[in-house]
PDB file of C-alpha atoms in Angstrom:
ATOM      1  CA  MET K  77     100.285 197.113  93.181  1.00 66.00           C
ATOM      2  CA  SER K  78     102.806 194.428  93.984  1.00 92.00           C
ATOM      3  CA  LYS K  79     106.306 194.170  92.070  1.00 97.00           C
ATOM      4  CA  ILE K  80     106.460 194.166  88.393  1.00 98.00           C
ATOM      5  CA  PHE K  81     109.262 192.769  86.236  1.00 98.00           C
ATOM      6  CA  VAL K  82     110.321 194.669  83.079  1.00 98.00           C
ATOM      7  CA  PHE K  83     112.499 192.921  80.762  1.00 98.00           C
ATOM      8  CA  GLY K  84     113.370 192.705  77.126  1.00 98.00           C
ATOM      9  CA  HIS K  85     113.729 189.376  75.063  1.00 97.00           C
ATOM     10  CA  GLN K  86     115.801 186.098  75.634  1.00 96.00           C
ATOM     11  CA  ASN K  87     119.416 186.643  74.574  1.00 93.00           C
ATOM     12  CA  PRO K  88     119.122 190.385  75.265  1.00 96.00           C
ATOM     13  CA  ASP K  89     120.679 192.909  72.863  1.00 96.00           C
ATOM     14  CA  THR K  90     121.417 196.518  73.728  1.00 98.00           C
ATOM     15  CA  ASP K  91     118.073 197.568  72.870  1.00 98.00           C
ATOM     16  CA  ALA K  92     116.268 194.831  74.799  1.00 98.00           C
ATOM     17  CA  ILE K  93     118.567 196.041  77.955  1.00 98.00           C
ATOM     18  CA  GLY K  94     118.632 199.740  77.367  1.00 98.00           C
ATOM     19  CA  SER K  95     114.733 200.079  76.892  1.00 98.00           C
ATOM     20  CA  SER K  96     113.816 197.888  79.934  1.00 98.00           C
ATOM     21  CA  TYR K  97     116.160 199.644  82.169  1.00 98.00           C
ATOM     22  CA  ALA K  98     114.823 202.804  81.176  1.00 98.00           C
ATOM     23  CA  PHE K  99     111.057 201.811  80.881  1.00 98.00           C
ATOM     24  CA  ALA K 100     111.491 200.648  84.491  1.00 98.00           C
ATOM     25  CA  HIS K 101     112.606 204.022  85.738  1.00 98.00           C
ATOM     26  CA  LEU K 102     109.880 205.795  83.664  1.00 98.00           C
ATOM     27  CA  ALA K 103     107.221 203.196  85.287  1.00 98.00           C
ATOM     28  CA  ARG K 104     108.309 204.130  88.567  1.00 98.00           C
ATOM     29  CA  GLN K 105     108.253 207.974  88.249  1.00 97.00           C
ATOM     30  CA  ALA K 106     105.073 208.223  85.985  1.00 96.00           C
ATOM     31  CA  TYR K 107     103.001 205.625  86.980  1.00 95.00           C
ATOM     32  CA  SER K 108     104.148 204.938  90.577  1.00 96.00           C
ATOM     33  CA  LEU K 109     104.703 201.410  89.715  1.00 97.00           C
ATOM     34  CA  ASP K 110     106.915 198.979  91.951  1.00 97.00           C
ATOM     35  CA  ALA K 111     108.780 198.292  88.646  1.00 98.00           C
ATOM     36  CA  GLU K 112     112.384 196.376  88.483  1.00 98.00           C
ATOM     37  CA  VAL K 113     114.265 195.770  85.573  1.00 98.00           C
ATOM     38  CA  VAL K 114     115.508 192.235  84.994  1.00 98.00           C
ATOM     39  CA  ALA K 115     117.146 190.366  82.105  1.00 98.00           C
ATOM     40  CA  LEU K 116     116.498 187.069  80.338  1.00 98.00           C
ATOM     41  CA  GLY K 117     120.180 186.601  80.083  1.00 96.00           C
ATOM     42  CA  GLU K 118     123.404 187.828  80.178  1.00 95.00           C
ATOM     43  CA  PRO K 119     124.342 190.979  78.366  1.00 95.00           C
ATOM     44  CA  ASN K 120     126.773 190.612  75.148  1.00 93.00           C
ATOM     45  CA  GLU K 121     129.890 192.423  74.679  1.00 92.00           C
ATOM     46  CA  GLU K 122     128.427 195.396  72.981  1.00 95.00           C
ATOM     47  CA  THR K 123     125.772 195.781  75.603  1.00 97.00           C
ATOM     48  CA  ARG K 124     128.531 195.520  78.429  1.00 97.00           C
ATOM     49  CA  PHE K 125     130.669 198.352  76.545  1.00 97.00           C
ATOM     50  CA  ALA K 126     127.434 200.565  77.110  1.00 98.00           C
ATOM     51  CA  LEU K 127     126.760 199.713  80.630  1.00 98.00           C
ATOM     52  CA  ASP K 128     130.464 200.317  81.520  1.00 98.00           C
ATOM     53  CA  TYR K 129     130.555 203.431  79.478  1.00 98.00           C
ATOM     54  CA  PHE K 130     127.653 204.916  81.397  1.00 98.00           C
ATOM     55  CA  GLY K 131     128.462 203.217  84.686  1.00 98.00           C
ATOM     56  CA  VAL K 132     125.263 201.299  84.930  1.00 98.00           C
ATOM     57  CA  GLN K 133     125.015 197.877  86.729  1.00 98.00           C
ATOM     58  CA  ALA K 134     123.739 195.013  84.585  1.00 98.00           C
ATOM     59  CA  PRO K 135     120.187 193.679  85.590  1.00 98.00           C
ATOM     60  CA  ARG K 136     119.974 190.893  87.255  1.00 98.00           C
ATOM     61  CA  VAL K 137     119.251 187.538  85.329  1.00 98.00           C
ATOM     62  CA  VAL K 138     116.123 185.582  85.963  1.00 98.00           C
ATOM     63  CA  GLU K 139     114.450 182.512  84.368  1.00 96.00           C
ATOM     64  CA  SER K 140     110.907 182.677  85.803  1.00 97.00           C
ATOM     65  CA  ALA K 141     108.887 185.463  87.033  1.00 98.00           C
ATOM     66  CA  GLN K 142     106.481 183.373  89.615  1.00 97.00           C
ATOM     67  CA  ALA K 143     109.724 181.634  91.070  1.00 97.00           C
ATOM     68  CA  GLU K 144     110.456 185.279  92.251  1.00 96.00           C
ATOM     69  CA  GLY K 145     107.343 185.913  93.475  1.00 97.00           C
ATOM     70  CA  VAL K 146     106.273 188.166  90.699  1.00 98.00           C
ATOM     71  CA  ASN K 147     102.910 187.492  88.719  1.00 97.00           C
ATOM     72  CA  THR K 148     103.045 190.788  86.395  1.00 98.00           C
ATOM     73  CA  VAL K 149     105.276 191.846  83.907  1.00 98.00           C
ATOM     74  CA  ILE K 150     105.984 194.559  81.147  1.00 98.00           C
ATOM     75  CA  LEU K 151     107.744 193.471  78.076  1.00 98.00           C
ATOM     76  CA  THR K 152     109.928 195.750  76.059  1.00 98.00           C
ATOM     77  CA  ASP K 153     111.484 194.952  72.606  1.00 98.00           C
ATOM     78  CA  HIS K 154     109.357 191.804  72.121  1.00 97.00           C
ATOM     79  CA  ASN K 155     105.899 190.547  72.385  1.00 97.00           C
ATOM     80  CA  GLU K 156     106.205 186.947  70.992  1.00 95.00           C
ATOM     81  CA  PHE K 157     105.918 184.326  73.795  1.00 95.00           C
ATOM     82  CA  GLN K 158     108.584 182.198  72.670  1.00 94.00           C
ATOM     83  CA  GLN K 159     110.916 185.022  72.877  1.00 95.00           C
ATOM     84  CA  SER K 160     109.857 185.731  76.362  1.00 97.00           C
ATOM     85  CA  ILE K 161     110.320 184.514  79.950  1.00 98.00           C
ATOM     86  CA  SER K 162     109.587 181.009  80.565  1.00 97.00           C
ATOM     87  CA  ASP K 163     106.143 181.372  82.370  1.00 97.00           C
ATOM     88  CA  ILE K 164     104.939 184.326  80.373  1.00 97.00           C
ATOM     89  CA  SER K 165     101.466 182.522  79.609  1.00 95.00           C
ATOM     90  CA  GLN K 166     101.239 182.115  83.427  1.00 96.00           C
ATOM     91  CA  VAL K 167     101.412 185.992  84.333  1.00 97.00           C
ATOM     92  CA  THR K 168      99.645 188.938  83.769  1.00 97.00           C
ATOM     93  CA  ILE K 169     101.061 191.175  81.008  1.00 98.00           C
ATOM     94  CA  TYR K 170     100.653 194.690  82.206  1.00 97.00           C
ATOM     95  CA  GLY K 171     102.155 196.481  79.178  1.00 98.00           C
ATOM     96  CA  VAL K 172     104.132 195.983  76.082  1.00 98.00           C
ATOM     97  CA  VAL K 173     106.522 198.642  74.437  1.00 98.00           C
ATOM     98  CA  ASP K 174     107.980 197.188  71.160  1.00 98.00           C
ATOM     99  CA  HIS K 175     108.812 197.839  67.613  1.00 97.00           C
ATOM    100  CA  HIS K 176     108.334 194.345  66.069  1.00 96.00           C
ATOM    101  CA  ARG K 177     105.691 192.558  64.408  1.00 93.00           C
ATOM    102  CA  VAL K 178     102.993 191.300  66.673  1.00 94.00           C
ATOM    103  CA  ALA K 179     102.688 187.549  66.422  1.00 90.00           C
ATOM    104  CA  ASN K 180     101.602 184.544  69.087  1.00 86.00           C
ATOM    105  CA  PHE K 181     100.416 186.956  71.476  1.00 91.00           C
ATOM    106  CA  GLU K 182      97.394 186.770  73.500  1.00 89.00           C
ATOM    107  CA  THR K 183      96.225 187.844  77.046  1.00 93.00           C
ATOM    108  CA  ALA K 184      93.334 187.338  79.065  1.00 91.00           C
ATOM    109  CA  ASN K 185      93.014 191.031  80.164  1.00 92.00           C
ATOM    110  CA  PRO K 186      93.403 194.412  78.669  1.00 95.00           C
ATOM    111  CA  LEU K 187      96.863 195.839  78.783  1.00 96.00           C
ATOM    112  CA  PHE K 188      98.924 199.051  77.787  1.00 97.00           C
ATOM    113  CA  MET K 189     100.565 198.417  74.323  1.00 97.00           C
ATOM    114  CA  ARG K 190     102.686 200.507  72.501  1.00 98.00           C
ATOM    115  CA  VAL K 191     104.186 199.135  69.180  1.00 98.00           C
ATOM    116  CA  GLU K 192     105.448 201.356  66.643  1.00 98.00           C
ATOM    117  CA  PRO K 193     107.421 200.867  63.196  1.00 97.00           C
ATOM    118  CA  VAL K 194     110.374 202.755  64.436  1.00 98.00           C
ATOM    119  CA  GLY K 195     114.414 201.680  64.737  1.00 97.00           C
ATOM    120  CA  SER K 196     114.260 200.598  68.465  1.00 98.00           C
ATOM    121  CA  ALA K 197     112.183 200.096  71.438  1.00 98.00           C
ATOM    122  CA  SER K 198     114.562 202.539  72.998  1.00 98.00           C
ATOM    123  CA  SER K 199     113.349 205.293  70.677  1.00 98.00           C
ATOM    124  CA  ILE K 200     109.561 204.722  71.936  1.00 98.00           C
ATOM    125  CA  VAL K 201     110.619 205.038  75.610  1.00 98.00           C
ATOM    126  CA  TYR K 202     112.633 208.201  75.138  1.00 98.00           C
ATOM    127  CA  ARG K 203     109.688 209.870  73.492  1.00 98.00           C
ATOM    128  CA  MET K 204     107.717 208.636  76.422  1.00 98.00           C
ATOM    129  CA  PHE K 205     110.039 210.266  78.835  1.00 98.00           C
ATOM    130  CA  LYS K 206     109.201 213.448  77.001  1.00 98.00           C
ATOM    131  CA  GLU K 207     105.492 213.020  76.832  1.00 98.00           C
ATOM    132  CA  ASN K 208     105.632 212.527  80.666  1.00 97.00           C
ATOM    133  CA  ASN K 209     107.748 215.542  81.040  1.00 98.00           C
ATOM    134  CA  LEU K 210     110.367 213.391  82.993  1.00 98.00           C
ATOM    135  CA  GLU K 211     113.955 214.379  83.122  1.00 97.00           C
ATOM    136  CA  VAL K 212     116.378 211.865  81.193  1.00 98.00           C
ATOM    137  CA  SER K 213     119.591 211.344  83.067  1.00 98.00           C
ATOM    138  CA  ARG K 214     123.018 210.941  81.396  1.00 98.00           C
ATOM    139  CA  GLU K 215     122.726 207.127  82.188  1.00 98.00           C
ATOM    140  CA  ILE K 216     119.420 206.497  80.813  1.00 98.00           C
ATOM    141  CA  ALA K 217     120.064 208.743  77.586  1.00 98.00           C
ATOM    142  CA  GLY K 218     123.380 206.586  77.173  1.00 98.00           C
ATOM    143  CA  LEU K 219     121.610 203.430  77.200  1.00 98.00           C
ATOM    144  CA  LEU K 220     118.642 204.359  75.092  1.00 98.00           C
ATOM    145  CA  LEU K 221     121.228 206.114  72.482  1.00 98.00           C
ATOM    146  CA  SER K 222     123.088 202.826  72.584  1.00 98.00           C
ATOM    147  CA  GLY K 223     119.956 200.571  71.909  1.00 98.00           C
ATOM    148  CA  LEU K 224     118.960 202.945  69.152  1.00 98.00           C
ATOM    149  CA  ILE K 225     122.583 202.831  67.553  1.00 97.00           C
ATOM    150  CA  SER K 226     122.608 199.021  68.007  1.00 96.00           C
ATOM    151  CA  ASP K 227     119.409 198.058  66.285  1.00 96.00           C
ATOM    152  CA  THR K 228     119.833 200.536  63.218  1.00 96.00           C
ATOM    153  CA  LEU K 229     123.404 200.151  62.956  1.00 94.00           C
ATOM    154  CA  LEU K 230     124.087 203.849  63.449  1.00 95.00           C
ATOM    155  CA  LEU K 231     121.152 204.759  61.642  1.00 96.00           C
ATOM    156  CA  LYS K 232     122.022 202.932  58.662  1.00 92.00           C
ATOM    157  CA  SER K 233     119.606 199.966  58.536  1.00 93.00           C
ATOM    158  CA  PRO K 234     116.508 200.147  56.532  1.00 92.00           C
ATOM    159  CA  THR K 235     114.559 199.868  59.943  1.00 93.00           C
ATOM    160  CA  THR K 236     115.653 203.442  60.656  1.00 96.00           C
ATOM    161  CA  HIS K 237     112.520 205.568  61.011  1.00 97.00           C
ATOM    162  CA  THR K 238     112.893 209.203  60.022  1.00 97.00           C
ATOM    163  CA  THR K 239     112.282 210.435  63.475  1.00 98.00           C
ATOM    164  CA  ASP K 240     115.034 208.341  64.657  1.00 98.00           C
ATOM    165  CA  HIS K 241     117.664 210.652  63.666  1.00 98.00           C
ATOM    166  CA  LYS K 242     116.449 213.477  65.659  1.00 98.00           C
ATOM    167  CA  VAL K 243     116.089 211.195  68.751  1.00 98.00           C
ATOM    168  CA  ALA K 244     119.641 209.876  68.322  1.00 98.00           C
ATOM    169  CA  GLN K 245     120.861 213.587  68.351  1.00 98.00           C
ATOM    170  CA  GLU K 246     118.828 214.629  71.211  1.00 98.00           C
ATOM    171  CA  LEU K 247     119.803 211.536  73.159  1.00 98.00           C
ATOM    172  CA  ALA K 248     123.634 212.012  72.156  1.00 98.00           C
ATOM    173  CA  GLU K 249     123.480 215.395  73.478  1.00 98.00           C
ATOM    174  CA  LEU K 250     121.994 214.337  76.877  1.00 98.00           C
ATOM    175  CA  ALA K 251     124.704 211.603  77.019  1.00 98.00           C
ATOM    176  CA  GLY K 252     127.319 213.944  76.323  1.00 98.00           C
ATOM    177  CA  VAL K 253     128.990 211.817  73.487  1.00 98.00           C
ATOM    178  CA  SER K 254     129.563 212.259  69.791  1.00 98.00           C
ATOM    179  CA  LEU K 255     127.189 210.379  67.749  1.00 98.00           C
ATOM    180  CA  GLU K 256     129.284 209.042  65.325  1.00 96.00           C
ATOM    181  CA  GLU K 257     132.390 208.354  67.324  1.00 97.00           C
ATOM    182  CA  TYR K 258     130.447 206.702  70.377  1.00 98.00           C
ATOM    183  CA  GLY K 259     128.440 204.643  67.769  1.00 97.00           C
ATOM    184  CA  MET K 260     131.120 203.320  66.020  1.00 93.00           C
ATOM    185  CA  ASN K 261     133.057 202.203  69.071  1.00 95.00           C
ATOM    186  CA  LEU K 262     129.905 200.792  70.592  1.00 96.00           C
ATOM    187  CA  LEU K 263     129.316 198.748  67.250  1.00 94.00           C
ATOM    188  CA  LYS K 264     133.131 197.548  66.918  1.00 91.00           C
ATOM    189  CA  ALA K 265     132.701 196.342  70.788  1.00 92.00           C
ATOM    190  CA  GLY K 266     130.197 193.699  69.656  1.00 88.00           C
ATOM    191  CA  THR K 267     132.311 192.510  66.648  1.00 89.00           C
ATOM    192  CA  ASN K 268     135.052 190.875  69.008  1.00 85.00           C
ATOM    193  CA  LEU K 269     134.223 187.256  67.876  1.00 89.00           C
ATOM    194  CA  ALA K 270     137.557 185.527  68.428  1.00 85.00           C
ATOM    195  CA  SER K 271     137.133 184.814  72.088  1.00 85.00           C
ATOM    196  CA  LYS K 272     133.595 183.409  71.610  1.00 90.00           C
ATOM    197  CA  SER K 273     132.960 179.578  70.976  1.00 95.00           C
ATOM    198  CA  GLU K 274     130.679 178.647  68.058  1.00 97.00           C
ATOM    199  CA  ALA K 275     128.174 177.933  70.327  1.00 96.00           C
ATOM    200  CA  GLU K 276     128.239 181.199  71.805  1.00 93.00           C
ATOM    201  CA  LEU K 277     128.449 182.921  68.338  1.00 94.00           C
ATOM    202  CA  ILE K 278     125.144 181.397  67.141  1.00 96.00           C
ATOM    203  CA  ASP K 279     123.359 182.354  70.549  1.00 92.00           C
ATOM    204  CA  ILE K 280     124.464 186.065  70.808  1.00 87.00           C
ATOM    205  CA  ASP K 281     121.671 187.610  68.926  1.00 90.00           C
ATOM    206  CA  ALA K 282     119.082 184.768  68.269  1.00 93.00           C
ATOM    207  CA  LYS K 283     115.321 184.582  68.217  1.00 92.00           C
ATOM    208  CA  THR K 284     112.948 181.692  67.295  1.00 94.00           C
ATOM    209  CA  PHE K 285     109.958 182.278  64.932  1.00 94.00           C
ATOM    210  CA  GLU K 286     107.044 179.974  64.341  1.00 93.00           C
ATOM    211  CA  LEU K 287     106.566 179.866  60.775  1.00 94.00           C
ATOM    212  CA  ASN K 288     103.686 177.667  59.427  1.00 93.00           C
ATOM    213  CA  GLY K 289     104.217 175.063  61.853  1.00 93.00           C
ATOM    214  CA  ASN K 290     108.021 175.394  61.781  1.00 95.00           C
ATOM    215  CA  ALA K 291     110.260 176.397  64.670  1.00 95.00           C
ATOM    216  CA  VAL K 292     113.039 178.588  62.651  1.00 97.00           C
ATOM    217  CA  ARG K 293     115.846 180.045  64.560  1.00 97.00           C
ATOM    218  CA  VAL K 294     117.278 183.295  63.179  1.00 97.00           C
ATOM    219  CA  ALA K 295     120.577 184.339  64.577  1.00 96.00           C
ATOM    220  CA  GLN K 296     122.660 187.449  63.715  1.00 95.00           C
ATOM    221  CA  VAL K 297     126.505 188.241  64.397  1.00 94.00           C
ATOM    222  CA  ASN K 298     128.109 191.599  63.352  1.00 92.00           C
ATOM    223  CA  THR K 299     131.732 191.583  62.159  1.00 93.00           C
ATOM    224  CA  VAL K 300     133.976 193.560  60.316  1.00 89.00           C
ATOM    225  CA  ASP K 301     135.239 190.573  58.250  1.00 91.00           C
ATOM    226  CA  ILE K 302     132.678 187.935  56.927  1.00 94.00           C
ATOM    227  CA  LYS K 303     135.466 185.904  55.758  1.00 94.00           C
ATOM    228  CA  GLU K 304     137.106 185.513  58.941  1.00 92.00           C
ATOM    229  CA  VAL K 305     133.579 184.294  60.521  1.00 95.00           C
ATOM    230  CA  LEU K 306     133.262 181.789  57.572  1.00 96.00           C
ATOM    231  CA  GLU K 307     136.695 180.192  58.365  1.00 95.00           C
ATOM    232  CA  ARG K 308     134.948 178.491  61.378  1.00 96.00           C
ATOM    233  CA  GLN K 309     132.027 177.202  59.222  1.00 97.00           C
ATOM    234  CA  GLU K 310     132.603 173.729  59.986  1.00 97.00           C
ATOM    235  CA  ALA K 311     132.506 174.486  63.694  1.00 97.00           C
ATOM    236  CA  LEU K 312     129.673 176.622  63.446  1.00 98.00           C
ATOM    237  CA  GLU K 313     127.650 173.825  61.482  1.00 98.00           C
ATOM    238  CA  GLY K 314     128.488 171.615  64.228  1.00 98.00           C
ATOM    239  CA  ALA K 315     126.972 173.913  66.715  1.00 98.00           C
ATOM    240  CA  ILE K 316     123.860 174.585  64.747  1.00 98.00           C
ATOM    241  CA  LEU K 317     123.181 170.887  64.309  1.00 98.00           C
ATOM    242  CA  GLU K 318     123.535 170.406  68.133  1.00 97.00           C
ATOM    243  CA  ALA K 319     121.231 173.365  68.913  1.00 97.00           C
ATOM    244  CA  MET K 320     118.547 172.006  66.254  1.00 98.00           C
ATOM    245  CA  ALA K 321     118.779 168.617  67.817  1.00 97.00           C
ATOM    246  CA  LYS K 322     118.598 169.887  71.295  1.00 96.00           C
ATOM    247  CA  GLU K 323     115.760 172.663  70.927  1.00 96.00           C
ATOM    248  CA  GLY K 324     113.860 171.241  68.071  1.00 96.00           C
ATOM    249  CA  TYR K 325     114.454 173.908  65.363  1.00 97.00           C
ATOM    250  CA  SER K 326     113.522 172.624  61.982  1.00 97.00           C
ATOM    251  CA  ASP K 327     115.895 175.317  60.462  1.00 98.00           C
ATOM    252  CA  PHE K 328     118.583 177.673  61.402  1.00 98.00           C
ATOM    253  CA  VAL K 329     119.521 180.627  59.469  1.00 98.00           C
ATOM    254  CA  LEU K 330     122.566 182.469  60.478  1.00 98.00           C
ATOM    255  CA  MET K 331     123.189 186.210  59.380  1.00 97.00           C
ATOM    256  CA  ILE K 332     126.780 187.126  59.321  1.00 97.00           C
ATOM    257  CA  THR K 333     126.698 191.097  59.113  1.00 95.00           C
ATOM    258  CA  ASP K 334     129.384 193.260  57.790  1.00 93.00           C
ATOM    259  CA  ILE K 335     128.700 196.340  59.801  1.00 89.00           C
ATOM    260  CA  VAL K 336     131.190 198.572  57.711  1.00 87.00           C
ATOM    261  CA  ASN K 337     130.060 197.484  54.160  1.00 90.00           C
ATOM    262  CA  SER K 338     126.318 196.723  55.159  1.00 91.00           C
ATOM    263  CA  ASN K 339     125.923 193.417  53.505  1.00 94.00           C
ATOM    264  CA  SER K 340     125.687 189.834  55.040  1.00 97.00           C
ATOM    265  CA  GLU K 341     126.305 186.208  54.344  1.00 97.00           C
ATOM    266  CA  ILE K 342     123.510 183.650  55.095  1.00 98.00           C
ATOM    267  CA  LEU K 343     124.573 180.478  56.612  1.00 98.00           C
ATOM    268  CA  ALA K 344     121.519 177.968  56.917  1.00 98.00           C
ATOM    269  CA  LEU K 345     121.005 174.498  57.494  1.00 98.00           C
ATOM    270  CA  GLY K 346     117.645 172.516  58.016  1.00 97.00           C
ATOM    271  CA  SER K 347     114.735 170.844  56.370  1.00 96.00           C
ATOM    272  CA  ASN K 348     113.496 173.536  54.497  1.00 97.00           C
ATOM    273  CA  MET K 349     116.284 174.941  52.648  1.00 97.00           C
ATOM    274  CA  ASP K 350     114.109 175.408  49.306  1.00 97.00           C
ATOM    275  CA  LYS K 351     112.015 177.771  51.070  1.00 97.00           C
ATOM    276  CA  VAL K 352     114.979 179.863  52.444  1.00 97.00           C
ATOM    277  CA  GLU K 353     116.533 179.953  48.932  1.00 97.00           C
ATOM    278  CA  LYS K 354     112.999 181.028  47.618  1.00 96.00           C
ATOM    279  CA  ALA K 355     112.965 183.792  50.285  1.00 97.00           C
ATOM    280  CA  PHE K 356     116.223 185.450  49.239  1.00 97.00           C
ATOM    281  CA  ASN K 357     116.252 184.396  45.679  1.00 96.00           C
ATOM    282  CA  PHE K 358     119.612 182.882  45.770  1.00 96.00           C
ATOM    283  CA  VAL K 359     121.263 179.382  45.732  1.00 97.00           C
ATOM    284  CA  LEU K 360     123.019 178.125  48.818  1.00 97.00           C
ATOM    285  CA  GLU K 361     126.486 176.795  47.840  1.00 97.00           C
ATOM    286  CA  ASN K 362     128.120 174.845  50.694  1.00 97.00           C
ATOM    287  CA  ASN K 363     125.223 175.882  53.020  1.00 98.00           C
ATOM    288  CA  HIS K 364     125.710 179.823  52.387  1.00 98.00           C
ATOM    289  CA  ALA K 365     125.080 182.545  50.214  1.00 97.00           C
ATOM    290  CA  PHE K 366     125.862 186.233  50.042  1.00 97.00           C
ATOM    291  CA  LEU K 367     122.829 188.980  50.472  1.00 96.00           C
ATOM    292  CA  GLU K 368     123.814 192.112  49.382  1.00 95.00           C
ATOM    293  CA  GLY K 369     122.560 195.229  51.246  1.00 94.00           C
ATOM    294  CA  ALA K 370     121.078 193.099  54.084  1.00 94.00           C
ATOM    295  CA  VAL K 371     121.682 194.182  57.559  1.00 94.00           C
ATOM    296  CA  SER K 372     118.379 194.018  59.359  1.00 93.00           C
ATOM    297  CA  ARG K 373     117.055 190.635  60.693  1.00 93.00           C
ATOM    298  CA  LYS K 374     113.706 192.241  61.214  1.00 89.00           C
ATOM    299  CA  LYS K 375     112.874 194.032  58.013  1.00 91.00           C
ATOM    300  CA  GLN K 376     115.228 192.141  55.373  1.00 95.00           C
ATOM    301  CA  VAL K 377     115.256 188.520  56.607  1.00 96.00           C
ATOM    302  CA  VAL K 378     112.079 187.639  58.888  1.00 95.00           C
ATOM    303  CA  PRO K 379     109.327 188.954  56.557  1.00 95.00           C
ATOM    304  CA  GLN K 380     110.820 187.054  53.415  1.00 97.00           C
ATOM    305  CA  LEU K 381     111.260 183.833  55.358  1.00 97.00           C
ATOM    306  CA  THR K 382     107.636 184.218  56.828  1.00 95.00           C
ATOM    307  CA  GLU K 383     106.123 184.725  53.404  1.00 96.00           C
ATOM    308  CA  SER K 384     108.220 181.866  51.889  1.00 96.00           C
ATOM    309  CA  PHE K 385     107.422 179.356  54.484  1.00 95.00           C
ATOM    310  CA  GLY K 386     103.971 180.312  54.399  1.00 89.00           C
ATOM    311  CA  ALA K 387     103.618 179.876  50.640  1.00 56.00           C
TER     312      ALA K 387
END
């Protein structure tokens, strides 16, 4: 079989990079596939911390598979087409490894698909290594651990599955790190927001969701000080409005998450603010509102918006 690209979603986070890097190794060893890990964007600061810590080179960034002479792909940490490579509808999807909802997804041929309600795609890939009796190197263990820590906020997010605790402990041992110490250092690396422009902030970790005919952009930034981020509200709103006009989003929801106290502030703009307010049972004041206990976009924001927009 010719070369296969393995990649996570656009605006890749640590789980997208870690799971795709590891799965490309697994695909070569277990299935004898000519798999190459690539990325659909540059790694963020948190991910760079993990890559540098474990001495792994960042995957090269591509925009189109066919432009690289590749017609077959494997997706990790996503399945929705609007979050994937630009020519996803023109290539063959060989397989998917994901932990999100399945939506806007259709293929012409059967595929290998593994979707589980666990804390990260990295959790699934690690268990696939074990199922195939493959050795997990320190580098792979470190990236998979980083993906799990990132997506579950060090196992504190409601998306954390009971099995993720054991996976985290095993990966930490294989990676030779303290789970708590390394985990907090990783998360803190992703909260260095001062050097980023407002346009960069709203695009660090952002995904587009098709909700009842509306293109809703849901972004998330992690911080240790929500107030500090809100001090940039006027400039953030300017960047959001510019992105909406350019990309055609009907609504933009920015989740500003306090990783220490496990709460979020929601900053929202768009044509369906009544639906956003209904989703979270709050009232936006000056375009933002506090959402107590919310840290997970996947479990505490997107399902609520989906239900509200569908009503």
